[in-house]
mmCIF file of N, CA and C in Angstrom:
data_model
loop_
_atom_site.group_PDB
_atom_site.id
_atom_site.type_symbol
_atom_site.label_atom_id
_atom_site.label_comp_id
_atom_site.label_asym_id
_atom_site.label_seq_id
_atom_site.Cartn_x
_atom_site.Cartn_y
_atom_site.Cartn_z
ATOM 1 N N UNK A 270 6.179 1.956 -35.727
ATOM 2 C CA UNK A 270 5.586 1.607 -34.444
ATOM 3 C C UNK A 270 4.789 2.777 -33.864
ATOM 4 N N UNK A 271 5.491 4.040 -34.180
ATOM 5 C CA UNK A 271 4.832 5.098 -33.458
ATOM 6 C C UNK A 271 3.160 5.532 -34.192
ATOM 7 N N UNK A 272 3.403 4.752 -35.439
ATOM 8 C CA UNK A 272 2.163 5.261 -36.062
ATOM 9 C C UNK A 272 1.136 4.386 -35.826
ATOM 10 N N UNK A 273 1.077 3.386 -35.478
ATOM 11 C CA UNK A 273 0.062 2.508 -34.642
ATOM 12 C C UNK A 273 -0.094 2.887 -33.260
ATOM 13 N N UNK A 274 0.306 3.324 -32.635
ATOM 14 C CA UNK A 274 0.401 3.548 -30.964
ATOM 15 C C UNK A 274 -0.459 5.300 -31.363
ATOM 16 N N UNK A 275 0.164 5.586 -32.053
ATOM 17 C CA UNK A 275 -0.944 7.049 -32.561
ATOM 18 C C UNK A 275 -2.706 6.655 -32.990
ATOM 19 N N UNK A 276 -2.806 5.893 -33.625
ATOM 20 C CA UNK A 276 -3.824 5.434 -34.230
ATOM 21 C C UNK A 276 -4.894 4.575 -33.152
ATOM 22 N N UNK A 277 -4.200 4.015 -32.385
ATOM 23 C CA UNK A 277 -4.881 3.299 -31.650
ATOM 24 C C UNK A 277 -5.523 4.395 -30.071
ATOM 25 N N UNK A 278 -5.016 5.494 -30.250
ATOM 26 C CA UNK A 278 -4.917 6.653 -28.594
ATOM 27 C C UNK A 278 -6.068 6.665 -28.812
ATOM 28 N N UNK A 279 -6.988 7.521 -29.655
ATOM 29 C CA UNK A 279 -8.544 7.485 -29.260
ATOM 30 C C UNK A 279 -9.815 6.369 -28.999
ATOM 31 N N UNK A 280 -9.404 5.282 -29.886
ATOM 32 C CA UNK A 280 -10.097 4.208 -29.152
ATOM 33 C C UNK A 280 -9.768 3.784 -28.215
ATOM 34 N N UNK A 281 -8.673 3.793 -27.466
ATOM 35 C CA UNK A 281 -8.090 3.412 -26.591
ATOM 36 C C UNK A 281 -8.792 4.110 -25.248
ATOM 37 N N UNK A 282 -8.576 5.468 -25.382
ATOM 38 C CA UNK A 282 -9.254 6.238 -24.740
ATOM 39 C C UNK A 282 -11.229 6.436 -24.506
ATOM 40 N N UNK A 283 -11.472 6.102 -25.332
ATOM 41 C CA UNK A 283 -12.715 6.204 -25.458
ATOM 42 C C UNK A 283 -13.434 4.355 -24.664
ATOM 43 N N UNK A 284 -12.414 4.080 -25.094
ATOM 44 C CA UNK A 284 -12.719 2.485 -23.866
ATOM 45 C C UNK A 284 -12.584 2.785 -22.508
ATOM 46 N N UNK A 285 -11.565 3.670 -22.376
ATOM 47 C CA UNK A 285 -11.404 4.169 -20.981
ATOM 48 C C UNK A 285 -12.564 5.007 -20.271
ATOM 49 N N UNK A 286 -12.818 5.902 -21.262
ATOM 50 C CA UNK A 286 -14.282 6.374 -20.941
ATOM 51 C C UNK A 286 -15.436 5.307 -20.489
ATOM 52 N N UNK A 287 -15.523 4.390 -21.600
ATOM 53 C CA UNK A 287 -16.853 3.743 -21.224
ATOM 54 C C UNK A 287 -16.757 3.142 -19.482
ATOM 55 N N UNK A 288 -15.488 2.579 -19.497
ATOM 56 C CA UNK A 288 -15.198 1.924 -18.195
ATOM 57 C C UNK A 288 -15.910 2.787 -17.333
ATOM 58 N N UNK A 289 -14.847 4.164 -17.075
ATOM 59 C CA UNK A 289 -15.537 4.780 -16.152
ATOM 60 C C UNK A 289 -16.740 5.010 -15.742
ATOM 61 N N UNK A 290 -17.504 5.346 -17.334
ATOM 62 C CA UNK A 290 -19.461 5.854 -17.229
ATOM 63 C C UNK A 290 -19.650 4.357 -16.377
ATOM 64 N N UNK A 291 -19.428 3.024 -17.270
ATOM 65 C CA UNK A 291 -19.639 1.755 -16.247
ATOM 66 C C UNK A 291 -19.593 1.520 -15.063
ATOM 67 N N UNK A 292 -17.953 2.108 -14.295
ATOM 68 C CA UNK A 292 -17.936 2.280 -12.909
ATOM 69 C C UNK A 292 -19.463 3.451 -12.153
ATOM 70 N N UNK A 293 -19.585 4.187 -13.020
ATOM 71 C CA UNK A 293 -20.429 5.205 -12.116
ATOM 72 C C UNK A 293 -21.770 4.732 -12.323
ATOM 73 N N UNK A 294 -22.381 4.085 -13.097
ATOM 74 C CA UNK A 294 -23.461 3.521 -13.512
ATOM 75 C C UNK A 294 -24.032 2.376 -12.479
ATOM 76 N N UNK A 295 -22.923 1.386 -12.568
ATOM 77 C CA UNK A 295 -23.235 0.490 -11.289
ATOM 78 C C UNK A 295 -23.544 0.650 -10.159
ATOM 79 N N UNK A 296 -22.001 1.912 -9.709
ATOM 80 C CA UNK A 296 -22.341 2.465 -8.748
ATOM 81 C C UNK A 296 -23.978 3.037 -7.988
ATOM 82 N N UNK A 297 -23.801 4.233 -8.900
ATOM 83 C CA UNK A 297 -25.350 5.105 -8.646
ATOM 84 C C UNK A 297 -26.694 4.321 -8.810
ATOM 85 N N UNK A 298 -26.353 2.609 -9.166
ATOM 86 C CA UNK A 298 -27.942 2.055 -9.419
ATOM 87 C C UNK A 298 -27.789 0.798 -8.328
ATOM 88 N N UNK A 299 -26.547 1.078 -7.855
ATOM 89 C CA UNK A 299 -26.708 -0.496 -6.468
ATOM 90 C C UNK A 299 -26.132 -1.431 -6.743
ATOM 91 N N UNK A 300 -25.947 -1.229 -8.168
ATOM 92 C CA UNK A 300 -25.037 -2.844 -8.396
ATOM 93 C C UNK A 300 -23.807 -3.072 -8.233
ATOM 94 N N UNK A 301 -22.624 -2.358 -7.780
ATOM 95 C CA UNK A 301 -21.792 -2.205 -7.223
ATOM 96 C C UNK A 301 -21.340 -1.206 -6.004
ATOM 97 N N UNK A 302 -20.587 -1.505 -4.997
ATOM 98 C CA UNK A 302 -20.783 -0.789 -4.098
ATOM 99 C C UNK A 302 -18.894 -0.192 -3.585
ATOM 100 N N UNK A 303 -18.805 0.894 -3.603
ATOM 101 C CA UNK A 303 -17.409 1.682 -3.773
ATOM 102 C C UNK A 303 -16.656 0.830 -2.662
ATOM 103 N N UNK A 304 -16.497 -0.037 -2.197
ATOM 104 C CA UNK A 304 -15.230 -1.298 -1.109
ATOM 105 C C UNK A 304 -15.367 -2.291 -2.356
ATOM 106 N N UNK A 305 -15.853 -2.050 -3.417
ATOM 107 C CA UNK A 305 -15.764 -3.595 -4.593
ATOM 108 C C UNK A 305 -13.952 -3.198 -5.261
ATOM 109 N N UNK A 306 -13.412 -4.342 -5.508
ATOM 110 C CA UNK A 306 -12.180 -4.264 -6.244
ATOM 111 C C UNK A 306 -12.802 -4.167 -7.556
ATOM 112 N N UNK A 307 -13.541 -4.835 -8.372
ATOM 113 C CA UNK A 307 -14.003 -4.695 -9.414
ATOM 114 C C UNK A 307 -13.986 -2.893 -9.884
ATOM 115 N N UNK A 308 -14.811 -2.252 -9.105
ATOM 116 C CA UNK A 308 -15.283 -0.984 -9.085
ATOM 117 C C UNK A 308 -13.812 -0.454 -9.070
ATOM 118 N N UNK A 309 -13.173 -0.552 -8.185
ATOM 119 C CA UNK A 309 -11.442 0.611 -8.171
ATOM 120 C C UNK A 309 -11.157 0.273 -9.425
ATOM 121 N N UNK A 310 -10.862 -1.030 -9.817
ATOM 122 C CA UNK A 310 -10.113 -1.899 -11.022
ATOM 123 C C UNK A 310 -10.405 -1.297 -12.236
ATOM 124 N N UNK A 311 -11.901 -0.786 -12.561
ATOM 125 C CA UNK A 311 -12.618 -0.454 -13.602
ATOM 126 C C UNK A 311 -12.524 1.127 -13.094
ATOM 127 N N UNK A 312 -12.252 1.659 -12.429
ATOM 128 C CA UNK A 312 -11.810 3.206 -12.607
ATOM 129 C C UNK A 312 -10.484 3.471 -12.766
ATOM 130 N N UNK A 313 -9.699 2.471 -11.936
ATOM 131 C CA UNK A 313 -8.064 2.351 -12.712
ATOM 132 C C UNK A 313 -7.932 2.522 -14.116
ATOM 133 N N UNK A 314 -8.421 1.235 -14.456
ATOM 134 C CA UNK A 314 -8.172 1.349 -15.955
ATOM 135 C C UNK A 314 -8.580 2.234 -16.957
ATOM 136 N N UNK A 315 -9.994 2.433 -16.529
ATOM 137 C CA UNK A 315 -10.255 3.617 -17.322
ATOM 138 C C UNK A 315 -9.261 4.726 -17.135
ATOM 139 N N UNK A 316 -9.029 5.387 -16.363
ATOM 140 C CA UNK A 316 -7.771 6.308 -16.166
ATOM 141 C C UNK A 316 -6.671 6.285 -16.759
ATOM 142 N N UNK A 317 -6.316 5.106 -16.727
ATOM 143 C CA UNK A 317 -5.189 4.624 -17.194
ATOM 144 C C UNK A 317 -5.383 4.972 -18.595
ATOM 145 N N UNK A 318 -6.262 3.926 -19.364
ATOM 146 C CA UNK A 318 -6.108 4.254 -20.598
ATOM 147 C C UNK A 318 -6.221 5.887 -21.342
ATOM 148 N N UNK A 319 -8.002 6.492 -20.280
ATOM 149 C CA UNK A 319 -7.646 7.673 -20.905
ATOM 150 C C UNK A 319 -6.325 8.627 -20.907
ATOM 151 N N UNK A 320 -5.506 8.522 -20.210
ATOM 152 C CA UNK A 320 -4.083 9.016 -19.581
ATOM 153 C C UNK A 320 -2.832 8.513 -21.101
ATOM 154 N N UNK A 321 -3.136 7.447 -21.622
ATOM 155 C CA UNK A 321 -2.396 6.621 -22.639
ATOM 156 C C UNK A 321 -3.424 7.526 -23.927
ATOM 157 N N UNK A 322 -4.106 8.032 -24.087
ATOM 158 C CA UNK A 322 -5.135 8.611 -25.170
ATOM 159 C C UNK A 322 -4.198 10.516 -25.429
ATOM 160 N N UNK A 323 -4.880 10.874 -24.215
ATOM 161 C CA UNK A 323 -3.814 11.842 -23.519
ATOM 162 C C UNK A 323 -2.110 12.337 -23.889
ATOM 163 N N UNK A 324 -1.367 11.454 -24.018
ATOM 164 C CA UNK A 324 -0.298 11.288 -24.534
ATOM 165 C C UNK A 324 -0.273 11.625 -26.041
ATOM 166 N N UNK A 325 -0.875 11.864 -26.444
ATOM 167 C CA UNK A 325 -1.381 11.740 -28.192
ATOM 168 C C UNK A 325 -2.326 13.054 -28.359
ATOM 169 N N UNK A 326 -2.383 13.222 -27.778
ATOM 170 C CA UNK A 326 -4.047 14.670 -27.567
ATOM 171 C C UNK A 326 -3.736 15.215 -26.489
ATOM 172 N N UNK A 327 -2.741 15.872 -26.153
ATOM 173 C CA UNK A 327 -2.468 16.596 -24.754
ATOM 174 C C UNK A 327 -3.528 17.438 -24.278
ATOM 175 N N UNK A 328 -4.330 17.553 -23.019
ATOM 176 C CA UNK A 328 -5.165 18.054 -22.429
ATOM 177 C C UNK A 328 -4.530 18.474 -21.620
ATOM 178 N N UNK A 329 -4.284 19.602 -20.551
ATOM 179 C CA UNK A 329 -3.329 19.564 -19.477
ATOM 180 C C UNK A 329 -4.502 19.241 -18.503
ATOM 181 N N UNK A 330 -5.843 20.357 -18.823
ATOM 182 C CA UNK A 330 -6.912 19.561 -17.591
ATOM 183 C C UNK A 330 -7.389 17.956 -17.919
ATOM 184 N N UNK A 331 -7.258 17.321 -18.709
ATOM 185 C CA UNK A 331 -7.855 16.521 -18.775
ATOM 186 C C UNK A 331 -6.651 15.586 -17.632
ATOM 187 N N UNK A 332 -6.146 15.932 -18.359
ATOM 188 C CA UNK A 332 -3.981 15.176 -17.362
ATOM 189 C C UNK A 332 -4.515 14.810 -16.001
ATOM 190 N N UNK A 333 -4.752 16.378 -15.503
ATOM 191 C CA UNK A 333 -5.077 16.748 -14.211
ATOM 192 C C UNK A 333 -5.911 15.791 -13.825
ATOM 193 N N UNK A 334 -6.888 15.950 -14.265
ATOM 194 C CA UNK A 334 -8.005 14.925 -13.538
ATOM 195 C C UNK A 334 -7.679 13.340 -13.689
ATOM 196 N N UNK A 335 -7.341 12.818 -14.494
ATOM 197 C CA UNK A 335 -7.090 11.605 -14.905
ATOM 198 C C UNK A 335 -6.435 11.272 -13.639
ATOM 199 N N UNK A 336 -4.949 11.678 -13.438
ATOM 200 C CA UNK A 336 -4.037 11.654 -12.395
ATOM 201 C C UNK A 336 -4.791 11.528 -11.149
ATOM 202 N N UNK A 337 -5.760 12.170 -10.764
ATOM 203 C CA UNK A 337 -6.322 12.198 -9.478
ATOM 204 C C UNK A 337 -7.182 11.119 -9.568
ATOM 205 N N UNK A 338 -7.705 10.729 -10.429
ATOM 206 C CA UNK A 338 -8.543 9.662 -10.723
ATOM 207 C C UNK A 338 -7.443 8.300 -10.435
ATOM 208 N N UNK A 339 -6.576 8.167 -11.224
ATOM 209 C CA UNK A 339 -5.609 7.048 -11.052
ATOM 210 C C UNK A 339 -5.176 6.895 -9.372
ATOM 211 N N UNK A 340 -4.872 8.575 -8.625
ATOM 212 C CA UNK A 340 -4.694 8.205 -7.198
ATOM 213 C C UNK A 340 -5.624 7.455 -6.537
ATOM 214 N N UNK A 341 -6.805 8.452 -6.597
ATOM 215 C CA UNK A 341 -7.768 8.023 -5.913
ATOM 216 C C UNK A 341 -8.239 6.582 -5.729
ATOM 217 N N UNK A 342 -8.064 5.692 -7.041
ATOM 218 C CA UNK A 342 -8.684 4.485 -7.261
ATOM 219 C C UNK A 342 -7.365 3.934 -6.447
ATOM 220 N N UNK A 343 -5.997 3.602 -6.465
ATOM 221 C CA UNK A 343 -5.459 3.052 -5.753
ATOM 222 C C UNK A 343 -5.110 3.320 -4.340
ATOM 223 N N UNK A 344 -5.732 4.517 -3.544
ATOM 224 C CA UNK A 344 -6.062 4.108 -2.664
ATOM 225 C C UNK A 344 -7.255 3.339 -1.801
ATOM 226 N N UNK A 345 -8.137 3.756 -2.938
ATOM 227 C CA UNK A 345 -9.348 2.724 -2.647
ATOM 228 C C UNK A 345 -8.962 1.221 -2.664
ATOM 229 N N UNK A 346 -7.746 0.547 -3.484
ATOM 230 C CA UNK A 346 -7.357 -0.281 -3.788
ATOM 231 C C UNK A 346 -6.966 -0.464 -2.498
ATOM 232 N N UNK A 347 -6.034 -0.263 -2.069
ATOM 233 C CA UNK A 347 -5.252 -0.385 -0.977
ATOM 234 C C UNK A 347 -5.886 -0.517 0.299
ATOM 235 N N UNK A 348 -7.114 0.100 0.851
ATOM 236 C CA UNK A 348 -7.946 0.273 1.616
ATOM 237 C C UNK A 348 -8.727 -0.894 1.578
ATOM 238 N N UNK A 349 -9.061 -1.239 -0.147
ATOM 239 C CA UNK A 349 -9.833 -3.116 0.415
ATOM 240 C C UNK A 349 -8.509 -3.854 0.920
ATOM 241 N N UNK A 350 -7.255 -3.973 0.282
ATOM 242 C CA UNK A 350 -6.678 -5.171 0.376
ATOM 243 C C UNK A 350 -6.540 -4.878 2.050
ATOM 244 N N UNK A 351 -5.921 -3.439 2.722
ATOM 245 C CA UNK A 351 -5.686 -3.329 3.794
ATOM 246 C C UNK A 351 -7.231 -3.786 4.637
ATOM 247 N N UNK A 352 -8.443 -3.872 4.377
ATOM 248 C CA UNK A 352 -9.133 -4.327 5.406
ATOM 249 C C UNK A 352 -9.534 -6.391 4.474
ATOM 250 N N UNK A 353 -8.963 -6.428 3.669
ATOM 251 C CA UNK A 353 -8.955 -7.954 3.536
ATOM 252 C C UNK A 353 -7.892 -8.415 4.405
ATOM 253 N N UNK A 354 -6.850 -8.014 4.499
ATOM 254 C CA UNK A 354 -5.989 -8.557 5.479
ATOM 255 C C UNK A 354 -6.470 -8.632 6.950
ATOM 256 N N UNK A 355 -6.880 -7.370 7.228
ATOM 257 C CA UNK A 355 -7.064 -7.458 8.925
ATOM 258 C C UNK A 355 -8.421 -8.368 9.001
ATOM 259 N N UNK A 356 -9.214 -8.911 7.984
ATOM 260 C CA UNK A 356 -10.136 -9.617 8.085
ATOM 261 C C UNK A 356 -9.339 -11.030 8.212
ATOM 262 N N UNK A 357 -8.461 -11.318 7.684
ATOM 263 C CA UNK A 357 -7.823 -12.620 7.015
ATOM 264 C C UNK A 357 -7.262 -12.976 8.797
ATOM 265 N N UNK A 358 -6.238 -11.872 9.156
ATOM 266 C CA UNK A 358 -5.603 -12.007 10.499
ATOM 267 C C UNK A 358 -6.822 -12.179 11.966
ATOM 268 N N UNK A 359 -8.111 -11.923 11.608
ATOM 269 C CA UNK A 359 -8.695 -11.854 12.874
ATOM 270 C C UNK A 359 -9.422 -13.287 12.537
ATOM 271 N N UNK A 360 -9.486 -14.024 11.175
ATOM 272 C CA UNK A 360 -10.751 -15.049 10.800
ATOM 273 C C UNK A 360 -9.792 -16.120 10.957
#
């Protein structure tokens, strides 16, 4: 088992990458705009996975950043659902 879960860390990771370049791409050209869930969702995951890549290829900076990346996106997360609600309670 462990030798498939090894084998699979850099593609795994390297999907995680693309996500992200994707998140920033949209971003910086208008087609998504940083209050999109899509946009947190697709920097989550990318994180996520590169973080699961990580595990297999220890980076300690790479760790670092990932981690802040994973915060960051769920509070962005939290910040839509928290103003979908107060939209939901006033509509």
């Amino acid at each position: 088992m462990h030798g498939i879960l090894y084998k699979i860390a850099d593609p795994v990771g390297l999907i995680g990458v693309v996500l992200l370049l994707i998140a920033y791409l949209f971003l910086s050209t208008g087609r998504w705009i940083s209050d999109s869930m899509v946009y947190q969702l697709y920097n989550l995951l990318g994180a996520v996975m590169i973080l699961y890549s990580l595990c297999f290829h220890w980076n300690l900076s790479s760790f670092v950043i990932e981690i802040a990346w994973v915060a960051i996106s769920l509070i962005g997360i939290a910040r839509i659902k928290s103003k979908n609600t107060v939209e939901q309670e006033k509509g």
